[in-house]
Structure formats: structure tokens, C-alpha cells
Coordinates of C-alpha atoms and ligand atoms in Angstrom, one line a residue:
M1 CA -25.2 14.9 -222.6
T2 CA -22.8 16.1 -219.9
D3 CA -24.1 19.7 -219.3
M4 CA -27.2 20.2 -217.2
C5 CA -30.1 22.6 -216.9
R6 CA -32.7 23.0 -214.2
L7 CA -36.4 23.3 -214.5
R8 CA -38.9 25.2 -212.2
I9 CA -42.6 24.7 -212.1
S10 CA -45.4 25.7 -209.8
R11 CA -47.2 22.9 -208.0
D12 CA -50.4 24.1 -209.6
H13 CA -49.1 23.4 -213.1
F14 CA -47.3 20.3 -212.0
K15 CA -50.5 18.8 -210.7
I16 CA -52.4 19.6 -214.0
L17 CA -49.6 18.0 -215.9
M18 CA -49.4 14.9 -213.7
G19 CA -53.1 14.4 -213.7
H20 CA -53.0 14.3 -217.6
L21 CA -49.9 12.0 -217.9
F22 CA -51.0 9.6 -215.1
P23 CA -54.8 9.3 -215.2
G24 CA -54.6 5.7 -214.0
D25 CA -54.8 4.0 -217.3
G26 CA -51.1 2.9 -217.3
D27 CA -50.7 4.5 -220.8
E28 CA -48.5 7.2 -222.3
H29 CA -49.8 10.7 -222.7
G30 CA -48.4 14.0 -224.0
A31 CA -48.2 17.8 -223.4
V32 CA -46.1 20.7 -224.3
L33 CA -44.7 23.2 -221.7
L34 CA -43.6 26.6 -222.6
A35 CA -41.0 28.2 -220.4
G36 CA -39.1 31.4 -219.7
T37 CA -35.4 30.9 -219.5
S38 CA -32.6 32.4 -217.3
T39 CA -28.8 31.9 -217.1
V40 CA -26.9 32.4 -214.0
D41 CA -23.2 31.4 -213.6
G42 CA -23.5 29.8 -217.1
R43 CA -26.3 27.4 -216.1
L44 CA -29.7 27.5 -217.9
T45 CA -32.9 27.3 -215.9
L46 CA -36.4 26.8 -217.6
H47 CA -39.3 28.4 -215.8
V48 CA -42.6 26.9 -216.9
R49 CA -45.1 29.6 -217.9
E50 CA -47.8 27.6 -219.8
V51 CA -48.9 24.0 -219.8
H52 CA -50.6 22.7 -223.0
L53 CA -52.1 19.3 -222.6
A54 CA -52.3 17.2 -225.8
E55 CA -55.7 15.8 -226.4
E56 CA -55.8 12.0 -227.0
G57 CA -56.6 11.2 -230.7
T58 CA -56.1 14.7 -232.1
D59 CA -52.9 16.2 -230.5
Y60 CA -51.4 13.0 -229.4
V61 CA -51.7 10.2 -232.1
E62 CA -50.3 6.9 -233.3
G63 CA -46.7 7.5 -234.4
K64 CA -45.2 6.5 -237.7
I65 CA -42.2 5.0 -235.9
G66 CA -42.6 5.2 -232.1
Y67 CA -45.7 4.2 -230.1
R68 CA -47.5 7.5 -230.0
A69 CA -46.4 11.1 -230.7
L70 CA -47.6 14.7 -230.7
S71 CA -49.4 15.4 -234.0
P72 CA -47.6 17.7 -236.5
Q73 CA -50.4 20.3 -236.3
F74 CA -50.1 20.5 -232.5
I75 CA -46.4 20.7 -232.6
H76 CA -46.7 23.5 -235.2
R77 CA -49.2 25.5 -233.1
M78 CA -46.9 25.1 -230.1
I79 CA -43.6 26.0 -231.7
T80 CA -45.2 29.0 -233.3
R81 CA -46.4 30.2 -230.0
A82 CA -43.0 29.4 -228.4
R83 CA -41.4 31.6 -231.0
D84 CA -43.8 34.5 -230.7
E85 CA -43.7 34.4 -226.9
K86 CA -39.9 33.7 -226.9
L87 CA -40.5 30.9 -224.5
A88 CA -38.6 27.5 -224.6
Y89 CA -40.6 24.7 -226.2
L90 CA -40.6 21.4 -224.2
A91 CA -42.6 18.3 -225.5
V92 CA -43.5 16.1 -222.6
H93 CA -44.5 12.4 -222.4
N94 CA -44.4 9.9 -219.6
H95 CA -43.1 6.4 -218.9
G96 CA -44.6 4.1 -216.5
S97 CA -41.6 4.0 -214.2
D98 CA -41.4 5.6 -210.7
R99 CA -38.1 6.9 -209.3
C100 CA -35.9 6.4 -212.4
V101 CA -36.6 7.7 -215.9
G102 CA -34.7 8.1 -219.2
F103 CA -35.4 8.5 -222.8
S104 CA -35.7 5.3 -224.9
G105 CA -33.7 4.9 -228.1
I106 CA -36.8 5.7 -230.1
D107 CA -37.4 8.8 -228.1
L108 CA -33.8 10.0 -228.8
D109 CA -34.0 9.1 -232.6
S110 CA -37.2 11.3 -232.8
H111 CA -35.3 14.1 -231.2
E112 CA -32.5 13.9 -233.6
R113 CA -34.8 13.8 -236.5
G114 CA -37.1 16.7 -235.3
Y115 CA -35.2 19.2 -233.2
P116 CA -32.7 20.7 -235.6
A117 CA -35.7 21.9 -237.7
L118 CA -37.7 23.1 -234.7
L119 CA -34.7 25.0 -233.4
Q120 CA -34.7 26.9 -236.8
I121 CA -38.3 27.7 -236.3
S122 CA -37.9 28.8 -232.8
R123 CA -35.3 31.4 -233.8
G124 CA -32.8 30.6 -231.0
V125 CA -35.3 29.8 -228.2
P126 CA -34.4 26.5 -226.7
V127 CA -36.4 23.4 -227.7
G128 CA -36.4 19.9 -226.3
A129 CA -38.2 17.1 -224.5
L130 CA -39.0 16.1 -221.0
V131 CA -39.9 12.5 -220.0
L132 CA -41.6 11.9 -216.6
G133 CA -41.8 8.9 -214.3
R134 CA -44.0 9.1 -211.3
R135 CA -41.3 10.7 -209.1
S136 CA -38.6 11.4 -211.7
M137 CA -37.7 13.5 -214.7
Q138 CA -35.2 13.8 -217.4
A139 CA -34.6 16.4 -220.2
D140 CA -33.1 16.5 -223.5
V141 CA -32.8 20.3 -224.3
W142 CA -31.3 21.6 -227.6
L143 CA -29.6 25.0 -227.9
P144 CA -28.4 26.7 -231.0
G145 CA -24.8 25.6 -231.9
G146 CA -25.4 21.9 -231.3
I147 CA -25.4 22.1 -227.4
R148 CA -27.6 19.6 -225.7
L149 CA -28.5 19.6 -222.0
G150 CA -29.7 16.8 -219.6
L151 CA -31.6 17.6 -216.3
D152 CA -29.8 18.4 -213.2
R153 CA -33.2 18.6 -211.3
A154 CA -36.7 19.9 -211.5
I155 CA -38.1 21.9 -208.8
V156 CA -41.8 21.9 -208.1
V157 CA -42.6 25.1 -206.2
G158 CA -45.9 25.2 -204.2
K159 CA -46.3 25.9 -200.4
T160 CA -43.7 23.0 -200.2
I161 CA -40.9 22.2 -202.6
Q162 CA -40.3 19.0 -204.3
R163 CA -37.1 18.0 -206.2
L164 CA -37.3 15.5 -209.1
T165 CA -34.2 14.1 -210.8
P166 CA -33.7 11.4 -213.4
E167 CA -32.7 8.9 -210.7
P168 CA -32.6 9.0 -206.8
Q169 CA -29.7 11.0 -205.4
H170 CA -27.5 9.3 -202.9
S171 CA -26.3 11.5 -200.0
S172 CA -22.6 11.6 -199.7
S173 CA -21.7 9.4 -196.8
G174 CA -19.7 11.9 -194.8
V175 CA -22.4 13.7 -192.9
I176 CA -21.1 15.0 -189.7
N177 CA -21.8 14.3 -186.2
M178 CA -22.8 17.9 -185.5
F179 CA -26.1 17.3 -187.3
D180 CA -26.9 13.9 -185.8
R181 CA -29.9 15.1 -183.8
Q182 CA -31.6 16.8 -186.6
I183 CA -30.9 14.0 -189.0
K184 CA -32.9 11.9 -186.6
M185 CA -35.8 14.1 -187.8
F186 CA -35.4 14.4 -191.5
G187 CA -32.7 12.0 -192.6
K188 CA -29.3 12.2 -194.4
E189 CA -31.1 13.0 -197.6
G190 CA -32.6 16.0 -195.9
Q191 CA -29.3 17.1 -194.5
Q192 CA -27.7 16.7 -198.0
A193 CA -30.4 19.0 -199.5
L194 CA -29.7 21.6 -196.9
A195 CA -26.0 21.5 -197.6
E196 CA -26.7 22.0 -201.3
S197 CA -29.3 24.7 -200.9
R198 CA -28.5 28.3 -201.9
V199 CA -30.3 30.8 -199.7
A200 CA -30.5 34.6 -200.0
I201 CA -31.0 36.7 -196.8
L202 CA -32.0 40.2 -197.9
G203 CA -31.3 42.6 -195.0
L204 CA -29.0 41.5 -192.1
G205 CA -30.4 43.6 -189.4
G206 CA -32.1 42.2 -186.4
I207 CA -34.3 39.6 -188.2
G208 CA -31.8 38.8 -190.9
S209 CA -29.1 38.1 -188.4
L210 CA -31.2 35.5 -186.5
V211 CA -32.2 33.9 -189.7
A212 CA -28.5 33.6 -190.7
E213 CA -27.8 32.0 -187.2
Y214 CA -30.6 29.5 -187.5
L215 CA -29.8 28.4 -191.1
A216 CA -26.2 28.1 -190.5
R217 CA -26.9 25.8 -187.6
L218 CA -29.3 23.8 -189.7
G219 CA -26.4 23.2 -192.2
V220 CA -27.6 25.4 -195.1
G221 CA -24.5 25.3 -197.4
H222 CA -24.6 28.5 -199.4
F223 CA -25.5 32.0 -198.4
Y224 CA -26.0 35.1 -200.3
L225 CA -25.9 37.9 -197.8
V226 CA -27.3 41.2 -199.0
D227 CA -27.2 44.5 -197.1
D228 CA -25.6 47.9 -197.7
D229 CA -25.3 49.1 -194.1
K230 CA -22.8 49.0 -191.3
V231 CA -23.5 48.2 -187.7
E232 CA -24.2 51.0 -185.4
D233 CA -24.5 51.2 -181.6
S234 CA -28.4 51.2 -181.8
N235 CA -28.1 47.7 -183.5
L236 CA -26.3 46.1 -180.7
S237 CA -29.5 45.2 -178.9
R238 CA -30.7 43.0 -181.7
I239 CA -28.1 41.9 -184.2
V240 CA -26.8 38.5 -183.1
G241 CA -23.0 38.3 -183.0
A242 CA -22.4 42.2 -183.2
E243 CA -20.0 43.6 -180.6
M244 CA -19.1 47.1 -179.5
A245 CA -15.7 46.9 -181.4
D246 CA -17.7 46.3 -184.6
V247 CA -19.4 49.7 -184.1
R248 CA -16.0 51.2 -183.6
N249 CA -14.5 49.6 -186.7
E250 CA -17.6 50.3 -188.9
V251 CA -18.0 46.7 -189.7
A252 CA -20.6 45.9 -192.3
K253 CA -23.7 43.9 -191.2
I254 CA -23.1 41.2 -193.8
E255 CA -19.6 40.8 -192.4
I256 CA -21.0 40.1 -188.9
A257 CA -23.5 37.7 -190.5
E258 CA -20.7 36.0 -192.3
R259 CA -18.7 35.6 -189.0
L260 CA -21.7 34.1 -187.3
I261 CA -22.3 31.6 -190.1
K262 CA -18.7 30.5 -190.1
H263 CA -18.7 30.0 -186.3
A264 CA -21.8 27.8 -186.6
N265 CA -20.6 25.9 -189.7
P266 CA -17.1 26.5 -191.1
D267 CA -18.0 24.6 -194.3
A268 CA -20.7 27.0 -195.4
E269 CA -20.1 29.3 -198.3
T270 CA -20.9 32.9 -198.0
I271 CA -21.3 35.4 -200.9
L272 CA -21.2 38.9 -199.5
I273 CA -23.1 41.7 -201.5
R274 CA -22.7 45.1 -199.7
D275 CA -25.3 46.9 -201.7
D276 CA -28.9 47.7 -202.1
F277 CA -30.9 44.5 -202.9
A278 CA -33.2 46.4 -205.3
K279 CA -30.4 47.3 -207.7
E280 CA -30.4 45.7 -211.1
S281 CA -26.8 44.3 -210.7
V282 CA -27.6 42.8 -207.3
V283 CA -30.8 41.1 -208.2
A284 CA -29.2 39.6 -211.4
R285 CA -26.9 37.5 -209.0
L286 CA -29.8 36.1 -207.1
T287 CA -32.2 34.7 -209.7
G288 CA -30.7 31.2 -209.3
V289 CA -31.1 30.8 -205.6
D290 CA -33.4 28.2 -203.9
Y291 CA -35.0 30.4 -201.3
L292 CA -35.4 34.0 -200.5
F293 CA -35.7 35.6 -197.0
L294 CA -36.8 39.2 -197.2
A295 CA -35.9 40.8 -193.9
A296 CA -35.3 44.3 -195.3
D297 CA -38.2 46.7 -194.7
S298 CA -38.3 49.0 -197.8
M299 CA -41.2 49.0 -200.2
R300 CA -38.8 48.8 -203.2
A301 CA -37.3 45.7 -201.6
R302 CA -40.7 44.1 -201.3
L303 CA -41.7 45.0 -204.9
V304 CA -38.4 43.5 -206.3
F305 CA -38.6 40.4 -204.0
N306 CA -42.3 39.8 -205.1
A307 CA -41.4 40.1 -208.7
L308 CA -38.4 37.8 -208.4
V309 CA -40.6 35.0 -206.7
H310 CA -43.1 35.0 -209.6
Q311 CA -40.8 35.7 -212.5
Y312 CA -38.3 33.0 -211.6
L313 CA -40.6 30.7 -209.6
V314 CA -38.3 30.9 -206.5
P315 CA -40.0 30.4 -203.1
G316 CA -39.6 33.1 -200.5
V317 CA -40.9 34.6 -197.3
Q318 CA -41.3 38.3 -196.1
L319 CA -40.8 38.8 -192.5
G320 CA -40.9 41.7 -190.0
S321 CA -42.2 43.0 -186.8
K322 CA -44.0 46.2 -186.0
I323 CA -44.7 48.2 -182.9
R324 CA -47.5 50.8 -183.0
S325 CA -48.2 53.3 -180.2
E326 CA -50.6 56.2 -179.6
A327 CA -49.2 59.7 -179.2
S328 CA -49.3 59.3 -175.5
G329 CA -46.9 56.4 -175.8
A330 CA -49.5 53.7 -174.9
L331 CA -48.9 50.5 -177.1
V332 CA -51.7 49.8 -179.6
D333 CA -50.2 46.7 -181.3
V334 CA -47.0 44.7 -181.1
M335 CA -46.8 42.3 -183.9
S336 CA -44.5 39.9 -185.9
A337 CA -45.4 38.7 -189.4
N338 CA -44.3 35.5 -191.3
R339 CA -45.5 35.7 -194.9
P340 CA -44.5 32.9 -197.2
V341 CA -44.8 34.1 -200.9
R342 CA -45.1 31.3 -203.5
P343 CA -46.1 31.1 -207.2
S344 CA -50.0 30.5 -207.6
H345 CA -50.7 31.6 -204.0
G346 CA -51.3 35.4 -204.5
C347 CA -48.6 37.9 -203.8
L348 CA -47.6 40.9 -201.8
W349 CA -49.1 43.3 -204.6
C350 CA -52.5 41.8 -204.6
N351 CA -52.6 41.6 -200.8
Q352 CA -52.0 45.4 -200.6
L353 CA -48.7 44.8 -198.8
I354 CA -46.9 47.1 -201.2
D355 CA -47.7 50.8 -200.4
T356 CA -47.4 52.9 -203.6
N357 CA -47.1 56.1 -201.6
I358 CA -44.3 54.9 -199.7
L359 CA -42.7 53.4 -202.9
A360 CA -42.9 56.9 -204.4
K361 CA -41.4 58.5 -201.3
E362 CA -38.5 56.0 -201.3
A363 CA -37.8 56.9 -205.0
K364 CA -36.9 60.4 -204.1
T365 CA -33.4 61.3 -203.1
D366 CA -32.7 62.4 -199.5
D367 CA -32.5 66.1 -200.8
E368 CA -35.8 65.9 -202.6
R369 CA -37.4 64.5 -199.5
K370 CA -36.2 67.3 -197.3
E371 CA -37.2 69.8 -199.8
Q372 CA -40.7 68.5 -199.9
A373 CA -40.8 68.6 -196.1
Y374 CA -41.1 64.8 -195.6
G375 CA -38.4 65.4 -193.0
T376 CA -36.2 62.6 -191.8
E377 CA -37.9 59.4 -190.8
E378 CA -37.7 58.6 -187.1
A379 CA -36.4 55.1 -186.5
N380 CA -38.9 52.5 -185.8
P381 CA -39.0 50.7 -182.4
S382 CA -37.6 47.3 -182.6
V383 CA -37.0 44.4 -180.0
I384 CA -35.0 41.2 -180.5
S385 CA -37.6 38.8 -179.0
L386 CA -40.3 40.0 -181.5
N387 CA -37.8 39.5 -184.3
A388 CA -37.0 36.1 -183.1
V389 CA -40.6 34.9 -183.3
A390 CA -40.8 36.0 -187.0
A391 CA -37.3 34.6 -187.8
S392 CA -37.9 31.2 -186.1
H393 CA -41.3 30.7 -187.7
A394 CA -39.9 31.6 -191.1
V395 CA -37.0 29.2 -190.7
N396 CA -39.3 26.4 -189.5
D397 CA -41.4 26.9 -192.6
F398 CA -38.2 26.7 -194.7
L399 CA -37.3 23.5 -193.1
L400 CA -40.6 21.8 -193.4
D401 CA -41.4 23.2 -196.8
Y402 CA -38.0 23.0 -198.5
L403 CA -37.5 19.3 -197.3
D404 CA -41.2 18.6 -198.2
L405 CA -42.0 17.3 -194.8
R406 CA -45.7 18.6 -194.5
P407 CA -48.7 16.2 -194.6
E408 CA -50.8 18.8 -196.4
P409 CA -48.4 20.5 -198.8
D410 CA -50.7 23.1 -200.4
V411 CA -52.0 25.1 -197.3
L412 CA -50.5 28.4 -197.2
Y413 CA -51.1 31.2 -194.8
Y414 CA -49.7 34.5 -193.6
E415 CA -49.0 34.2 -190.0
H416 CA -49.5 37.3 -187.7
F417 CA -48.6 37.3 -184.1
H418 CA -50.2 39.9 -182.0
F419 CA -48.3 39.9 -178.6
L420 CA -50.4 42.3 -176.6
T421 CA -53.5 40.1 -177.0
G422 CA -51.5 36.8 -177.3
K423 CA -53.3 36.1 -180.6
R424 CA -51.9 34.3 -183.7
T425 CA -53.9 34.9 -186.8
L426 CA -53.6 33.0 -190.0
V427 CA -54.5 34.9 -193.2
E428 CA -55.0 33.1 -196.4
P429 CA -53.6 35.5 -199.0
R430 CA -55.8 36.9 -201.7
R431 CA -55.1 35.7 -205.2
D432 CA -56.2 38.3 -207.7
D433 CA -56.6 36.6 -211.1
D434 CA -55.8 39.9 -212.9
C435 CA -52.7 40.8 -210.9
P436 CA -50.0 41.8 -213.3
E437 CA -47.4 40.8 -210.8
C438 CA -48.4 37.2 -209.9
S439 CA -51.2 35.8 -212.2
H440 CA -50.3 33.1 -214.7
Q441 CA -51.3 35.4 -217.7
G442 CA -49.7 38.5 -216.1
L443 CA -46.5 40.3 -217.1
R444 CA -44.0 38.2 -215.1
Y445 CA -45.2 34.7 -214.3
G446 CA -42.4 32.2 -215.3
R447 CA -40.8 34.6 -217.8
G448 CA -37.3 34.5 -216.3
D449 CA -34.8 36.8 -217.9
L450 CA -37.4 37.8 -220.7
V451 CA -38.8 40.8 -218.8
E452 CA -37.1 43.3 -216.6
L453 CA -37.5 43.3 -212.8
P454 CA -38.8 46.6 -211.2
C455 CA -35.3 47.4 -210.1
I456 CA -33.4 50.6 -209.5
E457 CA -30.6 51.2 -211.8
G458 CA -27.1 50.4 -210.9
Ligands
ZN501 ZN1 -40.6 7.5 -224.4
ZN502 ZN1 -50.5 39.3 -207.1

């Protein structure tokens, strides 16, 4: 078992699973997870869509060889469903251990007896097993062609993000002095987690450039920078690191962000994608990232981002600022928004933050828009200090959530700052149980590469 896969599961589902496996009786219990799959850069990720708890005595029974096992009827029901839904089949049980866990010899023998046959029934969909300790997880996943994968890590995605591995990860000793002050806050393990994290910044305008600066100085190791625009003189008041010469040389916004990141942390890796985030070919490169910052303001970008979060169980945040004034020029509202988006916490769609009229308008080409007298849009007002509030709160959340540092992990609010009145409002997102974009039974939830994202072609 040298090759590795990853597993993503929402905190909702994980809580249900852990409650069943560890009810406090010190015994072993079982379940089956059905999961969508995705492959990026050759690595398989499993995205848990369904949790089926095995009932004691009927679904989880005395084993012929091992201690206890899933009943043949339960396995049959589950593998048939996995095949029909094209979801990976994962049989789960627990051991009594804490931070280290692995399969027993009896466990592995039973996999070798059972999984070749299950793999035939599943028609190419992966099958396998997970074993859980209280704070650890291991996998034995079988693919067609005799390939078996262990677990690199499982990622539990709620408001906060928890990582589980087969055994504790030791941080590499060479953590650098430049991070000394923040290591005092969250330790070398936290710094290591940031160095390993892969973060996508979608839109490198005013807000995105600040996010890039903050994340680079925190020590985030890998950046996907997505923007198709070049810097213009009207951007100089807001894009951190942009200079007059960049305007003359028609430098791309992603290149300015890269320069900024490298100045802050030369070890950071930057992947530049000068293209529209909503394109199929662009999104396909982002399904394996650990966190998404949406700092682009098109409705299509919101729609695709929203789908990405729920389909692949990747945490994200949508951020922006807005200035509204009357015809006379008097200011009505000056605000910034920081909206974390997570599986099981509602979405931009069920919170009416995706405007279908604007979406339709965006779908038209420039020529069509002129023809239908939409005219050319006047640029929105924008100010760096408003952007900085949204960016810094979103990066604070990333830090506290990604490193799992909050005392109450599951409280999630949209944060709205109204600067004219000095009010900060916290809005608990609506969670529509019938939402096609985010509900557990909906089109996308946890399905990974199985369904298409609402992308534009190209
Ligand atoms: Zn076992
Ligand atoms: Zn929704």
C-alpha cells in the first residue's frame, strides 16, 4: 500500500458516523459510506455523499472468522446502491485507539477474501474499507487492475476543518524564524499545515491582491491564482504591489500577485491561470485545492464556486464590498461582506446571492448586450480600506477554521460590515432542504467528478 488517496466528509456526516461508532460502550460498530470520486494530478479523492449506519444485530453481526462484520444482506444492499449511483463503497468499523489506527491482520484477510468479488459487482467503482480511531483514520481502497490505496488524510469540512491521518504527522524541524511570532500562537504543526495547504484565489483585483499578501505572509505554501485581466491605471489605488510601470507593460494581475507572494515568502509555489475561473478547463484544475477565496464579482463565478464547494466538499469564502449611492450622489450604504460557504450550512443559491437575471445577462456576448440596449456597465466604486476589511476577516477565518482553532467549531455566519452606521451584522445562512445545489439529496452534494459543474465551455 504505497499509493494514497484522500477522503472528504462534511462535519454533519462525520458527527453522525462518530456518534454511531463511539457511543461510549467501548465496542466495535459498523457503517457504510458511499462517496463520489475525483482525480486531480493522478490522485484519487473520495467525497462522502451518503452515510448508512449498520444496525447492531441485523446489519452488524457476529463474524464467522473475525469478531463482528457487516451482514451479507447489508453489504449486498449497499454495493448494489453504490453501483447504481456510481458511488464508491466504503465499509467502516472502529478500533478503540486514539491517534493511531490501522487494519488488523483479520481485517486485511477479510478484504482479500471479499473485495475482488465486490469490485466486480461495483462495475469499476472503487470499493474498500475505512477503520477509525477516535482521532485517526486509515483506508484500504481497491481499484480495478489490482491497485490498492492507503489514506493520505481525511478532511472533515464544517465551519472548521479537521484533518485525520493514520498516525500523528510530525512537522519537519526546519520551520523558519520568519514565522516565529505566529508559531507562538498556533504551533509548528499549524505552520506546517499552512505550508502544505493549497489555496485558490479567484480574482486578483483589489480584494484578491490583499488576500494573496496576507496568505503569503502567513506561510501558505501553494497558490492557484486565477484571473484573466491585466492591471490598468484605475486599479493602482487598490491592487497591492501594482506599479505604474505594470500598467505601461500591461502586466497581468496574477503576475503582480505572484510577485507579491514571492517577496513575502520565496518558498511559496504559485500556479498562474490567466483565464476565466468559470471555464470548464480552469475549474478542472481546482477541484483538489484545500480552500477557495472567491474575490471575483461575476454571478457565473459565484454559481461555479458554490457548486465546487458542495460537489467536492471544499471549504470556501465569498467576499466583496459594495458602495451604493442615490442619484444625487449621497451615500446610502458602504459595506463589506465576508461569507463563508461550507457543506451542510446552506449556500449562495438558497440565500438568494445568485441573481439569475444578472446570470442571464452575463451569458450574452458583448455584442448581444449592446444590441439589446443593456449598454456598457459603468464601473462600480471601490476603495482599498473597505476591501481590506473583507480580506482580513476572510483570512482570519481561514486561519482559525483551517487550523481548527475555534472553541465552538460549528457556528457559521455571514458577516456584513456597514461602515456608514458602524454596524456589523451576523446573518445565519438559510439552509433550504430542497436546494438542488447544496442539499444532501440534491444534484451535486459529494458527487465529485460524477456530475458536471455549471461551467462555461472552454
Ligand atoms: Zn478491525
Ligand atoms: Zn443551497
